[in-house]
Amino acid sequence: MKKFFSNIWDLIIFIKRFFIETVKRPFDINETLKQCYVLGTKSLPLVSITGFVLGLVLALQLSPTLAKFGAEALIPGLLSISIFREIGPVIIGLICAGKMSSAIGAELGSMKVTEQIDAMEVSAARPFRYLVVTRTWATTLTLPLLIIYSDTLSLVGGYIALSLSNAMSVKMFLTSALNPLEFIDVFPSLIKTFVFGYFIGIVGCFKGYNCSRGTESVGRATNEAVVFSSLMIILIDLIAVKITSFFY
């Protein structure tokens, strides 16, 4: 427990330093955009498959259950609300936590072990801003785009699943899926995706940047980055659901 709370305190100090370094000039916009591209393209195939299969499976699960009550027309609406409000952001957030946070933790951990970060500090290259700030902003900006893309593919998968058993046009499916959506279903979910992305990046950077010496510590830092960022996503989602429940 002492080690756990010590890590929490160190993370808070790390986050404080992140915000201090963020507002300092010059801004490394090119490196941030580069990291957005690298992290986004590497996660795109896995996110695409997960989003498509998620919608496909969910529609196949809902179809026989609602068919018993003659409520097949409600499936597109239930599909879109469940995906946009909760399932899409959380599942894709956890997938990206395993992909992005581990990659960042391993990269910075390797640089720490090989003393590249120390060399950057000696040469006044400001490694914290170049390595941590850029990657954290990259995950913060990239994850919402990946989740929106995945939610769209989930609707495609849901339509394909429904079209196998019921003759439904694309227009009818989109109308039935998008009409039940309200502002409270989409906006809070979109906001929390930015928070998910931020903690995926900051936790991966924290574990890699503070990696101890030795090759074993790189693997340990990578594993801890995935576990801790996944835990943060679940806790943040719990808080977000509790807050938004007051507006329903």
PDB file of N, CA, C and O in Angstrom, residues 43-56 79-80 83-84 86-96 142-158 193:
ATOM      1  N   SER A  43      -2.414   1.950 -34.276  1.00  0.00           N
ATOM      2  CA  SER A  43      -3.599   1.452 -33.569  1.00  0.00           C
ATOM      3  C   SER A  43      -4.784   1.238 -34.508  1.00  0.00           C
ATOM      4  O   SER A  43      -5.761   0.580 -34.118  1.00  0.00           O
ATOM      5  N   LEU A  44      -4.723   1.792 -35.710  1.00  0.00           N
ATOM      6  CA  LEU A  44      -5.877   1.776 -36.609  1.00  0.00           C
ATOM      7  C   LEU A  44      -6.350   0.368 -36.980  1.00  0.00           C
ATOM      8  O   LEU A  44      -7.558   0.102 -36.934  1.00  0.00           O
ATOM      9  N   PRO A  45      -5.474  -0.561 -37.359  1.00  0.00           N
ATOM     10  CA  PRO A  45      -5.973  -1.904 -37.722  1.00  0.00           C
ATOM     11  C   PRO A  45      -6.699  -2.601 -36.582  1.00  0.00           C
ATOM     12  O   PRO A  45      -7.788  -3.170 -36.783  1.00  0.00           O
ATOM     13  N   LEU A  46      -6.130  -2.561 -35.392  1.00  0.00           N
ATOM     14  CA  LEU A  46      -6.757  -3.222 -34.243  1.00  0.00           C
ATOM     15  C   LEU A  46      -8.075  -2.558 -33.876  1.00  0.00           C
ATOM     16  O   LEU A  46      -9.060  -3.239 -33.556  1.00  0.00           O
ATOM     17  N   VAL A  47      -8.113  -1.230 -33.931  1.00  0.00           N
ATOM     18  CA  VAL A  47      -9.339  -0.500 -33.633  1.00  0.00           C
ATOM     19  C   VAL A  47     -10.416  -0.803 -34.671  1.00  0.00           C
ATOM     20  O   VAL A  47     -11.603  -0.954 -34.330  1.00  0.00           O
ATOM     21  N   SER A  48     -10.029  -0.914 -35.933  1.00  0.00           N
ATOM     22  CA  SER A  48     -10.989  -1.204 -36.993  1.00  0.00           C
ATOM     23  C   SER A  48     -11.646  -2.568 -36.791  1.00  0.00           C
ATOM     24  O   SER A  48     -12.875  -2.701 -36.861  1.00  0.00           O
ATOM     25  N   ILE A  49     -10.828  -3.572 -36.537  1.00  0.00           N
ATOM     26  CA  ILE A  49     -11.363  -4.925 -36.330  1.00  0.00           C
ATOM     27  C   ILE A  49     -12.248  -4.968 -35.084  1.00  0.00           C
ATOM     28  O   ILE A  49     -13.349  -5.542 -35.099  1.00  0.00           O
ATOM     29  N   THR A  50     -11.783  -4.349 -34.006  1.00  0.00           N
ATOM     30  CA  THR A  50     -12.546  -4.370 -32.759  1.00  0.00           C
ATOM     31  C   THR A  50     -13.891  -3.672 -32.917  1.00  0.00           C
ATOM     32  O   THR A  50     -14.928  -4.182 -32.469  1.00  0.00           O
ATOM     33  N   GLY A  51     -13.889  -2.493 -33.551  1.00  0.00           N
ATOM     34  CA  GLY A  51     -15.138  -1.756 -33.727  1.00  0.00           C
ATOM     35  C   GLY A  51     -16.134  -2.504 -34.587  1.00  0.00           C
ATOM     36  O   GLY A  51     -17.324  -2.595 -34.246  1.00  0.00           O
ATOM     37  N   PHE A  52     -15.678  -3.069 -35.696  1.00  0.00           N
ATOM     38  CA  PHE A  52     -16.581  -3.790 -36.597  1.00  0.00           C
ATOM     39  C   PHE A  52     -17.167  -5.029 -35.913  1.00  0.00           C
ATOM     40  O   PHE A  52     -18.378  -5.264 -35.951  1.00  0.00           O
ATOM     41  N   VAL A  53     -16.321  -5.813 -35.277  1.00  0.00           N
ATOM     42  CA  VAL A  53     -16.777  -7.034 -34.611  1.00  0.00           C
ATOM     43  C   VAL A  53     -17.683  -6.705 -33.435  1.00  0.00           C
ATOM     44  O   VAL A  53     -18.646  -7.431 -33.154  1.00  0.00           O
ATOM     45  N   LEU A  54     -17.405  -5.593 -32.744  1.00  0.00           N
ATOM     46  CA  LEU A  54     -18.223  -5.188 -31.609  1.00  0.00           C
ATOM     47  C   LEU A  54     -19.667  -4.940 -32.034  1.00  0.00           C
ATOM     48  O   LEU A  54     -20.616  -5.431 -31.400  1.00  0.00           O
ATOM     49  N   GLY A  55     -19.856  -4.179 -33.096  1.00  0.00           N
ATOM     50  CA  GLY A  55     -21.206  -3.928 -33.591  1.00  0.00           C
ATOM     51  C   GLY A  55     -21.869  -5.181 -34.134  1.00  0.00           C
ATOM     52  O   GLY A  55     -23.075  -5.411 -33.927  1.00  0.00           O
ATOM     53  N   LEU A  56     -21.089  -6.013 -34.809  1.00  0.00           N
ATOM     54  CA  LEU A  56     -21.620  -7.253 -35.383  1.00  0.00           C
ATOM     55  C   LEU A  56     -22.122  -8.190 -34.281  1.00  0.00           C
ATOM     56  O   LEU A  56     -23.246  -8.700 -34.337  1.00  0.00           O
ATOM     57  N   LEU A  79     -28.528  -0.379 -30.314  1.00  0.00           N
ATOM     58  CA  LEU A  79     -27.149  -0.572 -30.742  1.00  0.00           C
ATOM     59  C   LEU A  79     -26.376   0.742 -30.708  1.00  0.00           C
ATOM     60  O   LEU A  79     -25.271   0.817 -30.150  1.00  0.00           O
ATOM     61  N   SER A  80     -26.959   1.780 -31.287  1.00  0.00           N
ATOM     62  CA  SER A  80     -26.251   3.063 -31.355  1.00  0.00           C
ATOM     63  C   SER A  80     -26.087   3.688 -29.977  1.00  0.00           C
ATOM     64  O   SER A  80     -25.013   4.208 -29.646  1.00  0.00           O
ATOM     65  N   ILE A  83     -23.412   1.729 -27.913  1.00  0.00           N
ATOM     66  CA  ILE A  83     -22.053   1.893 -28.448  1.00  0.00           C
ATOM     67  C   ILE A  83     -21.542   3.309 -28.208  1.00  0.00           C
ATOM     68  O   ILE A  83     -20.433   3.510 -27.708  1.00  0.00           O
ATOM     69  N   PHE A  84     -22.337   4.311 -28.549  1.00  0.00           N
ATOM     70  CA  PHE A  84     -21.872   5.689 -28.427  1.00  0.00           C
ATOM     71  C   PHE A  84     -21.749   6.124 -26.972  1.00  0.00           C
ATOM     72  O   PHE A  84     -20.828   6.867 -26.624  1.00  0.00           O
ATOM     73  N   GLU A  86     -21.399   4.133 -24.064  1.00  0.00           N
ATOM     74  CA  GLU A  86     -20.583   3.417 -23.091  1.00  0.00           C
ATOM     75  C   GLU A  86     -19.628   2.404 -23.717  1.00  0.00           C
ATOM     76  O   GLU A  86     -18.426   2.451 -23.473  1.00  0.00           O
ATOM     77  N   ILE A  87     -20.147   1.460 -24.493  1.00  0.00           N
ATOM     78  CA  ILE A  87     -19.333   0.322 -24.918  1.00  0.00           C
ATOM     79  C   ILE A  87     -18.176   0.759 -25.811  1.00  0.00           C
ATOM     80  O   ILE A  87     -17.032   0.339 -25.611  1.00  0.00           O
ATOM     81  N   GLY A  88     -18.457   1.611 -26.788  1.00  0.00           N
ATOM     82  CA  GLY A  88     -17.413   2.036 -27.707  1.00  0.00           C
ATOM     83  C   GLY A  88     -16.252   2.733 -27.033  1.00  0.00           C
ATOM     84  O   GLY A  88     -15.092   2.321 -27.178  1.00  0.00           O
ATOM     85  N   PRO A  89     -16.501   3.816 -26.276  1.00  0.00           N
ATOM     86  CA  PRO A  89     -15.376   4.508 -25.622  1.00  0.00           C
ATOM     87  C   PRO A  89     -14.575   3.628 -24.679  1.00  0.00           C
ATOM     88  O   PRO A  89     -13.343   3.696 -24.659  1.00  0.00           O
ATOM     89  N   VAL A  90     -15.245   2.803 -23.876  1.00  0.00           N
ATOM     90  CA  VAL A  90     -14.527   2.008 -22.881  1.00  0.00           C
ATOM     91  C   VAL A  90     -13.720   0.895 -23.544  1.00  0.00           C
ATOM     92  O   VAL A  90     -12.527   0.708 -23.235  1.00  0.00           O
ATOM     93  N   ILE A  91     -14.329   0.142 -24.447  1.00  0.00           N
ATOM     94  CA  ILE A  91     -13.621  -0.979 -25.079  1.00  0.00           C
ATOM     95  C   ILE A  91     -12.451  -0.480 -25.909  1.00  0.00           C
ATOM     96  O   ILE A  91     -11.323  -0.998 -25.803  1.00  0.00           O
ATOM     97  N   ILE A  92     -12.667   0.534 -26.722  1.00  0.00           N
ATOM     98  CA  ILE A  92     -11.579   1.053 -27.552  1.00  0.00           C
ATOM     99  C   ILE A  92     -10.532   1.736 -26.679  1.00  0.00           C
ATOM    100  O   ILE A  92      -9.328   1.673 -26.969  1.00  0.00           O
ATOM    101  N   GLY A  93     -10.965   2.371 -25.593  1.00  0.00           N
ATOM    102  CA  GLY A  93     -10.002   2.957 -24.670  1.00  0.00           C
ATOM    103  C   GLY A  93      -9.092   1.909 -24.062  1.00  0.00           C
ATOM    104  O   GLY A  93      -7.877   2.107 -23.957  1.00  0.00           O
ATOM    105  N   LEU A  94      -9.658   0.775 -23.671  1.00  0.00           N
ATOM    106  CA  LEU A  94      -8.849  -0.306 -23.107  1.00  0.00           C
ATOM    107  C   LEU A  94      -7.923  -0.914 -24.159  1.00  0.00           C
ATOM    108  O   LEU A  94      -6.771  -1.262 -23.872  1.00  0.00           O
ATOM    109  N   ILE A  95      -8.430  -1.047 -25.382  1.00  0.00           N
ATOM    110  CA  ILE A  95      -7.592  -1.568 -26.473  1.00  0.00           C
ATOM    111  C   ILE A  95      -6.405  -0.632 -26.723  1.00  0.00           C
ATOM    112  O   ILE A  95      -5.254  -1.076 -26.858  1.00  0.00           O
ATOM    113  N   CYS A  96      -6.682   0.663 -26.775  1.00  0.00           N
ATOM    114  CA  CYS A  96      -5.610   1.630 -27.024  1.00  0.00           C
ATOM    115  C   CYS A  96      -4.675   1.764 -25.823  1.00  0.00           C
ATOM    116  O   CYS A  96      -3.500   2.093 -25.989  1.00  0.00           O
ATOM    117  N   THR A 142      -5.634  11.913 -30.394  1.00  0.00           N
ATOM    118  CA  THR A 142      -5.834  10.801 -31.326  1.00  0.00           C
ATOM    119  C   THR A 142      -6.940   9.863 -30.882  1.00  0.00           C
ATOM    120  O   THR A 142      -7.731   9.385 -31.716  1.00  0.00           O
ATOM    121  N   LEU A 143      -7.031   9.590 -29.590  1.00  0.00           N
ATOM    122  CA  LEU A 143      -8.004   8.607 -29.111  1.00  0.00           C
ATOM    123  C   LEU A 143      -9.449   8.968 -29.454  1.00  0.00           C
ATOM    124  O   LEU A 143     -10.205   8.093 -29.897  1.00  0.00           O
ATOM    125  N   PRO A 144      -9.906  10.224 -29.274  1.00  0.00           N
ATOM    126  CA  PRO A 144     -11.286  10.533 -29.674  1.00  0.00           C
ATOM    127  C   PRO A 144     -11.566  10.255 -31.153  1.00  0.00           C
ATOM    128  O   PRO A 144     -12.655   9.769 -31.497  1.00  0.00           O
ATOM    129  N   LEU A 145     -10.597  10.539 -32.017  1.00  0.00           N
ATOM    130  CA  LEU A 145     -10.790  10.262 -33.442  1.00  0.00           C
ATOM    131  C   LEU A 145     -10.904   8.765 -33.704  1.00  0.00           C
ATOM    132  O   LEU A 145     -11.738   8.319 -34.507  1.00  0.00           O
ATOM    133  N   LEU A 146     -10.079   7.981 -33.023  1.00  0.00           N
ATOM    134  CA  LEU A 146     -10.143   6.532 -33.177  1.00  0.00           C
ATOM    135  C   LEU A 146     -11.472   5.978 -32.662  1.00  0.00           C
ATOM    136  O   LEU A 146     -12.038   5.048 -33.264  1.00  0.00           O
ATOM    137  N   ILE A 147     -11.983   6.538 -31.581  1.00  0.00           N
ATOM    138  CA  ILE A 147     -13.253   6.049 -31.026  1.00  0.00           C
ATOM    139  C   ILE A 147     -14.418   6.421 -31.937  1.00  0.00           C
ATOM    140  O   ILE A 147     -15.332   5.608 -32.150  1.00  0.00           O
ATOM    141  N   ILE A 148     -14.413   7.626 -32.494  1.00  0.00           N
ATOM    142  CA  ILE A 148     -15.465   8.009 -33.452  1.00  0.00           C
ATOM    143  C   ILE A 148     -15.424   7.102 -34.673  1.00  0.00           C
ATOM    144  O   ILE A 148     -16.464   6.635 -35.166  1.00  0.00           O
ATOM    145  N   TYR A 149     -14.239   6.830 -35.161  1.00  0.00           N
ATOM    146  CA  TYR A 149     -14.066   5.924 -36.295  1.00  0.00           C
ATOM    147  C   TYR A 149     -14.558   4.524 -35.954  1.00  0.00           C
ATOM    148  O   TYR A 149     -15.251   3.868 -36.743  1.00  0.00           O
ATOM    149  N   SER A 150     -14.228   4.049 -34.756  1.00  0.00           N
ATOM    150  CA  SER A 150     -14.653   2.720 -34.330  1.00  0.00           C
ATOM    151  C   SER A 150     -16.168   2.644 -34.156  1.00  0.00           C
ATOM    152  O   SER A 150     -16.793   1.636 -34.522  1.00  0.00           O
ATOM    153  N   ASP A 151     -16.779   3.694 -33.610  1.00  0.00           N
ATOM    154  CA  ASP A 151     -18.237   3.708 -33.450  1.00  0.00           C
ATOM    155  C   ASP A 151     -18.936   3.622 -34.801  1.00  0.00           C
ATOM    156  O   ASP A 151     -19.970   2.949 -34.946  1.00  0.00           O
ATOM    157  N   THR A 152     -18.374   4.301 -35.795  1.00  0.00           N
ATOM    158  CA  THR A 152     -18.945   4.233 -37.141  1.00  0.00           C
ATOM    159  C   THR A 152     -18.862   2.822 -37.707  1.00  0.00           C
ATOM    160  O   THR A 152     -19.829   2.307 -38.288  1.00  0.00           O
ATOM    161  N   LEU A 153     -17.709   2.182 -37.527  1.00  0.00           N
ATOM    162  CA  LEU A 153     -17.565   0.799 -37.996  1.00  0.00           C
ATOM    163  C   LEU A 153     -18.478  -0.155 -37.226  1.00  0.00           C
ATOM    164  O   LEU A 153     -18.933  -1.163 -37.780  1.00  0.00           O
ATOM    165  N   SER A 154     -18.758   0.156 -35.966  1.00  0.00           N
ATOM    166  CA  SER A 154     -19.675  -0.676 -35.190  1.00  0.00           C
ATOM    167  C   SER A 154     -21.077  -0.634 -35.778  1.00  0.00           C
ATOM    168  O   SER A 154     -21.776  -1.659 -35.836  1.00  0.00           O
ATOM    169  N   LEU A 155     -21.497   0.542 -36.235  1.00  0.00           N
ATOM    170  CA  LEU A 155     -22.800   0.644 -36.893  1.00  0.00           C
ATOM    171  C   LEU A 155     -22.812  -0.129 -38.198  1.00  0.00           C
ATOM    172  O   LEU A 155     -23.821  -0.759 -38.548  1.00  0.00           O
ATOM    173  N   VAL A 156     -21.697  -0.099 -38.917  1.00  0.00           N
ATOM    174  CA  VAL A 156     -21.604  -0.882 -40.152  1.00  0.00           C
ATOM    175  C   VAL A 156     -21.726  -2.364 -39.845  1.00  0.00           C
ATOM    176  O   VAL A 156     -22.467  -3.107 -40.519  1.00  0.00           O
ATOM    177  N   GLY A 157     -21.009  -2.829 -38.819  1.00  0.00           N
ATOM    178  CA  GLY A 157     -21.110  -4.229 -38.431  1.00  0.00           C
ATOM    179  C   GLY A 157     -22.495  -4.599 -37.968  1.00  0.00           C
ATOM    180  O   GLY A 157     -23.001  -5.697 -38.272  1.00  0.00           O
ATOM    181  N   GLY A 158     -23.151  -3.686 -37.230  1.00  0.00           N
ATOM    182  CA  GLY A 158     -24.518  -3.949 -36.798  1.00  0.00           C
ATOM    183  C   GLY A 158     -25.482  -4.033 -37.954  1.00  0.00           C
ATOM    184  O   GLY A 158     -26.381  -4.891 -37.960  1.00  0.00           O
ATOM    185  N   THR A 193     -13.528  10.686 -23.693  1.00  0.00           N
ATOM    186  CA  THR A 193     -12.506  10.074 -24.538  1.00  0.00           C
ATOM    187  C   THR A 193     -11.214  10.889 -24.519  1.00  0.00           C
ATOM    188  O   THR A 193     -10.124  10.318 -24.606  1.00  0.00           O
TER     189      THR A 193
END
